PDB file of C-alpha atoms in Angstrom:
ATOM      1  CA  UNK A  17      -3.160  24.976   4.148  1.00 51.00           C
ATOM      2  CA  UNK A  18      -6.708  26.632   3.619  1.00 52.00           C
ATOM      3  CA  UNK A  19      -7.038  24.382   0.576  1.00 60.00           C
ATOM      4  CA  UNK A  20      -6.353  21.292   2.389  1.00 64.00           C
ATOM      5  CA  UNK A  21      -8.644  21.670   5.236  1.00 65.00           C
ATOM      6  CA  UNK A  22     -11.573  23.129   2.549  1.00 67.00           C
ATOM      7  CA  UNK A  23     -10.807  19.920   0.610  1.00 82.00           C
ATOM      8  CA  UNK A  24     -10.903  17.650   4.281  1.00 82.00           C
ATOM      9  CA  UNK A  25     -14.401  19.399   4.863  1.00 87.00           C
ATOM     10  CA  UNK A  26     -15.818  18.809   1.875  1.00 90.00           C
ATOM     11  CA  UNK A  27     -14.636  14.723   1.898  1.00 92.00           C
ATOM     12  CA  UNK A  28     -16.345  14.835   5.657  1.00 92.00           C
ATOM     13  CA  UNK A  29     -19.767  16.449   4.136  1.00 92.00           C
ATOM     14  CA  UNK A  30     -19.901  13.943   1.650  1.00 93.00           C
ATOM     15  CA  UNK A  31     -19.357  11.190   3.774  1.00 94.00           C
ATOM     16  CA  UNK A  32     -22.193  13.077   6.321  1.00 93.00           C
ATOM     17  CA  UNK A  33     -24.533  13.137   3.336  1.00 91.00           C
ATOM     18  CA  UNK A  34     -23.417   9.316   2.678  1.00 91.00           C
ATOM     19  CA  UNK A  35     -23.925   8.298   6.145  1.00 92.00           C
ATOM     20  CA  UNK A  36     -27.551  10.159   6.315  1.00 91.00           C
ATOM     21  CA  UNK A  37     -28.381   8.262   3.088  1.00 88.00           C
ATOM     22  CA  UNK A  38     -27.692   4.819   3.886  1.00 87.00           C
ATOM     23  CA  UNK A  39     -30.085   5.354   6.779  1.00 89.00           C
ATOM     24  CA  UNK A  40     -27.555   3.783   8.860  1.00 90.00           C
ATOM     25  CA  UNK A  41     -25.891   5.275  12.350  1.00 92.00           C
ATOM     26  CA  UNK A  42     -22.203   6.282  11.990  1.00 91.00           C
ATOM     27  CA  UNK A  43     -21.471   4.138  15.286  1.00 92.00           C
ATOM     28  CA  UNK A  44     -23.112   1.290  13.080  1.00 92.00           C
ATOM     29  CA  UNK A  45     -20.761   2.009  10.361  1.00 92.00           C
ATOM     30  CA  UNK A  46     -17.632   2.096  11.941  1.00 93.00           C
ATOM     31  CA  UNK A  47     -18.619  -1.230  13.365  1.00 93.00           C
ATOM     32  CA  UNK A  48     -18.667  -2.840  10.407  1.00 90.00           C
ATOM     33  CA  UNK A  49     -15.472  -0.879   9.067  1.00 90.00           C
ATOM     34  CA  UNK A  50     -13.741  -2.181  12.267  1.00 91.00           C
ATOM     35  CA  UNK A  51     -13.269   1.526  13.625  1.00 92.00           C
ATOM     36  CA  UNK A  52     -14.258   3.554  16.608  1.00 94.00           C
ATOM     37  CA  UNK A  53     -16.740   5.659  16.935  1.00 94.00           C
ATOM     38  CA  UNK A  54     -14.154   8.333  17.832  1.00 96.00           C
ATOM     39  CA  UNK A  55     -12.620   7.664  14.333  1.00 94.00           C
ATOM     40  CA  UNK A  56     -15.997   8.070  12.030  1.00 94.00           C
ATOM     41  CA  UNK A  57     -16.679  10.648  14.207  1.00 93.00           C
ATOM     42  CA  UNK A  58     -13.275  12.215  13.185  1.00 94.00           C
ATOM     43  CA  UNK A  59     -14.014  11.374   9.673  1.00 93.00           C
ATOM     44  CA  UNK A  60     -17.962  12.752   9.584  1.00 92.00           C
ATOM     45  CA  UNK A  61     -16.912  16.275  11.345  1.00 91.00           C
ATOM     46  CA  UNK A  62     -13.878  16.558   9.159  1.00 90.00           C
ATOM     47  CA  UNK A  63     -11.044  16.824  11.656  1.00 91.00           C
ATOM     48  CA  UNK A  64      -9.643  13.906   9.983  1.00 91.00           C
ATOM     49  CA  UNK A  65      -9.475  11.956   6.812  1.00 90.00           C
ATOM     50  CA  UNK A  66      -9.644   8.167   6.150  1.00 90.00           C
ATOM     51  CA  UNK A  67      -6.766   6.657   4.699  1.00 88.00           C
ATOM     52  CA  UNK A  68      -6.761   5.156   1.457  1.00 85.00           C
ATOM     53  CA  UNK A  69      -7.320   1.476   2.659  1.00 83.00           C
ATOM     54  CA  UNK A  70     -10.356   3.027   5.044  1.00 84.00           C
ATOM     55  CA  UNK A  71     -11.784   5.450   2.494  1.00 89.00           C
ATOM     56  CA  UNK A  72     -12.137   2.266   0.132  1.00 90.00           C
ATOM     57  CA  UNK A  73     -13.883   0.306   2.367  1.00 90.00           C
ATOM     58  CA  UNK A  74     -16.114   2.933   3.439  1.00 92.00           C
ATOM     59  CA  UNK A  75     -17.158   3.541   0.351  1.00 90.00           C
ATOM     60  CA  UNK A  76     -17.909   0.234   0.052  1.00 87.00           C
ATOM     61  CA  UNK A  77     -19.871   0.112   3.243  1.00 89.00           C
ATOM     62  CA  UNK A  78     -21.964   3.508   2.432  1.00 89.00           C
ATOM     63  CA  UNK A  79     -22.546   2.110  -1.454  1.00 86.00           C
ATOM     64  CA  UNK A  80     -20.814   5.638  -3.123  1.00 88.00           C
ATOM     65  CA  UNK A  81     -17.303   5.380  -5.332  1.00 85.00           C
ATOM     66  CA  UNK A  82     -14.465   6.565  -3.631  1.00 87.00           C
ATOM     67  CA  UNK A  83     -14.012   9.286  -6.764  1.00 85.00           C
ATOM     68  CA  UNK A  84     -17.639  10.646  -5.163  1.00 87.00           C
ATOM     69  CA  UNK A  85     -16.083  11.021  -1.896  1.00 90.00           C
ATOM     70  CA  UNK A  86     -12.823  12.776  -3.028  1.00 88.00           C
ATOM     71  CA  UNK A  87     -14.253  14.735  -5.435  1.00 85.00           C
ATOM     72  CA  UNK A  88     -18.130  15.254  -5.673  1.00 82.00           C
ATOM     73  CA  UNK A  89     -18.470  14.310  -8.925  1.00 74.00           C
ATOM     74  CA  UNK A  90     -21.935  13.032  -9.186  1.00 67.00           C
ATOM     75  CA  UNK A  91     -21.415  10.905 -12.277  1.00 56.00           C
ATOM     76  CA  UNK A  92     -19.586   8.735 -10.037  1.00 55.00           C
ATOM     77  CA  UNK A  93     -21.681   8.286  -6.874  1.00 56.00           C
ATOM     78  CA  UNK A  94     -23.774   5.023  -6.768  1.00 57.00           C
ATOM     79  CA  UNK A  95     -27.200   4.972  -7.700  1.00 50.00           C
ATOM     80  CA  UNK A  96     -29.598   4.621  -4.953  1.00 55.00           C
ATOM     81  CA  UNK A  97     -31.174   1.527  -4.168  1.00 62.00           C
ATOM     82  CA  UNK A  98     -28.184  -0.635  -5.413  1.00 65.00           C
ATOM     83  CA  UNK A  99     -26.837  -3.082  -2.699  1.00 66.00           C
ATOM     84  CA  UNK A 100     -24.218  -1.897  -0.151  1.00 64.00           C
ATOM     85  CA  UNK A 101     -21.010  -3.949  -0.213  1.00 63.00           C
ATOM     86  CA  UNK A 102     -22.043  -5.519   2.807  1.00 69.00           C
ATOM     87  CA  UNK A 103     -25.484  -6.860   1.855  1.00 72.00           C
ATOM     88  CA  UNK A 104     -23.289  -8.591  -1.298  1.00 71.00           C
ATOM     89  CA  UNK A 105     -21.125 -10.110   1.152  1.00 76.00           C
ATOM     90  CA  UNK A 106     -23.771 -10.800   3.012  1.00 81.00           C
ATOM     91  CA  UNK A 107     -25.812 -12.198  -0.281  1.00 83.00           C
ATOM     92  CA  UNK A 108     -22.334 -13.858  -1.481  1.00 84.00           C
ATOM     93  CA  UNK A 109     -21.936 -15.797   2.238  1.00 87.00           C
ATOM     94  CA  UNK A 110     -25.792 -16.877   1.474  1.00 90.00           C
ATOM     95  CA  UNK A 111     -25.224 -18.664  -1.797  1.00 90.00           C
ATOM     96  CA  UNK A 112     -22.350 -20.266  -0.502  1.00 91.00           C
ATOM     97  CA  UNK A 113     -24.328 -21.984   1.720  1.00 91.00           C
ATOM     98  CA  UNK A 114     -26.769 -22.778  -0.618  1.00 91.00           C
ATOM     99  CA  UNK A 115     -23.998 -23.839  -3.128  1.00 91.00           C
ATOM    100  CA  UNK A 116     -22.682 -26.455  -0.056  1.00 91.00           C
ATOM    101  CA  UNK A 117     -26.333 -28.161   0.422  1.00 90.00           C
ATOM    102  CA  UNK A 118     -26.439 -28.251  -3.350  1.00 89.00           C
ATOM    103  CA  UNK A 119     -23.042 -30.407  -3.753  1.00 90.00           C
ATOM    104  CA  UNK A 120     -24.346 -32.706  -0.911  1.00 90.00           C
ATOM    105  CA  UNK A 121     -27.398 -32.849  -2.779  1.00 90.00           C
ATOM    106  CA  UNK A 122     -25.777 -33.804  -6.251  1.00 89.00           C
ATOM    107  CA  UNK A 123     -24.445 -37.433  -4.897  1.00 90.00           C
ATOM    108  CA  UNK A 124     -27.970 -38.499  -3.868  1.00 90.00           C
ATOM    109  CA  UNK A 125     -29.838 -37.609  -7.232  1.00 91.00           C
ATOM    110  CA  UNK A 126     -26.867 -39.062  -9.311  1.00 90.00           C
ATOM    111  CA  UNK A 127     -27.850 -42.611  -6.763  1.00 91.00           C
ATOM    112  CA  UNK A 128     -30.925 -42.121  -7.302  1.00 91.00           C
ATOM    113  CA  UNK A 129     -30.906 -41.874 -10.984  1.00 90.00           C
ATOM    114  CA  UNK A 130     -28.469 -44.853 -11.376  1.00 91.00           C
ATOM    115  CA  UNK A 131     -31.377 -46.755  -9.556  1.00 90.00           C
ATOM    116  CA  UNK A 132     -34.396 -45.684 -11.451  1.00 89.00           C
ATOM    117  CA  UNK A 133     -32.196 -45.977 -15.391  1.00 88.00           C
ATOM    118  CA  UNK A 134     -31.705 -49.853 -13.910  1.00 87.00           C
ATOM    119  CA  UNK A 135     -35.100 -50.387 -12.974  1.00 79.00           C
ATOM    120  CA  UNK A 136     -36.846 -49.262 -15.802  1.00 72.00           C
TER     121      UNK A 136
END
């Protein structure tokens, strides 16, 4: 049981140190993981551990691999300075938009070209 609870500790340190390095607040984080703030608090003071489907997300969310969270290995952990998964989404929802404009865009140039190749 010792084991379990030294292992539970260390997952909640790591995600501490996570938390502390995205320069985020843990209330902010579990808002965008859907959570309470009673839950990431839970999961930051070790008292509990996120479940699989929460531990991937969070990782996501923090920009670490889940290995780094379970295990410390620091070959794993994300290098600093690389997006969180949220600012891709949030990148990903951008383009999208851009992509729409774009496709309404297309119609007019191809009109436009069939104009100007017949007037010239």
């Amino acid at each position: 049981m010792a084991s379990k609870n030294l292992k539970k500790k260390e997952i909640s340190t790591r995600i501490s140190l996570a938390v502390e390095r995205s320069g985020r607040k843990a209330k902010d984080i579990a808002a965008a993981l859907g959570i309470t703030e009673v839950t990431m608090s839970k999961y930051v003071n070790g008292v509990s551990t996120p479940k699989n489907d929460y531990l991937i997300t969070l990782a996501q969310e923090l920009n670490v691999s889940v290995s780094w969270l379970l295990s410390g290995d620091e070959d794993t952990q994300t290098m600093p300075g690389e997006p969180s998964y949220s600012e891709w989404k949030r990148r990903a929802l951008e383009a999208e938009k851009k992509l729409e404009v774009l496709r309404g865009v297309i119609p007019m140039l191809n009109e436009v070209n069939t104009i100007l190749s017949k007037n010239l």
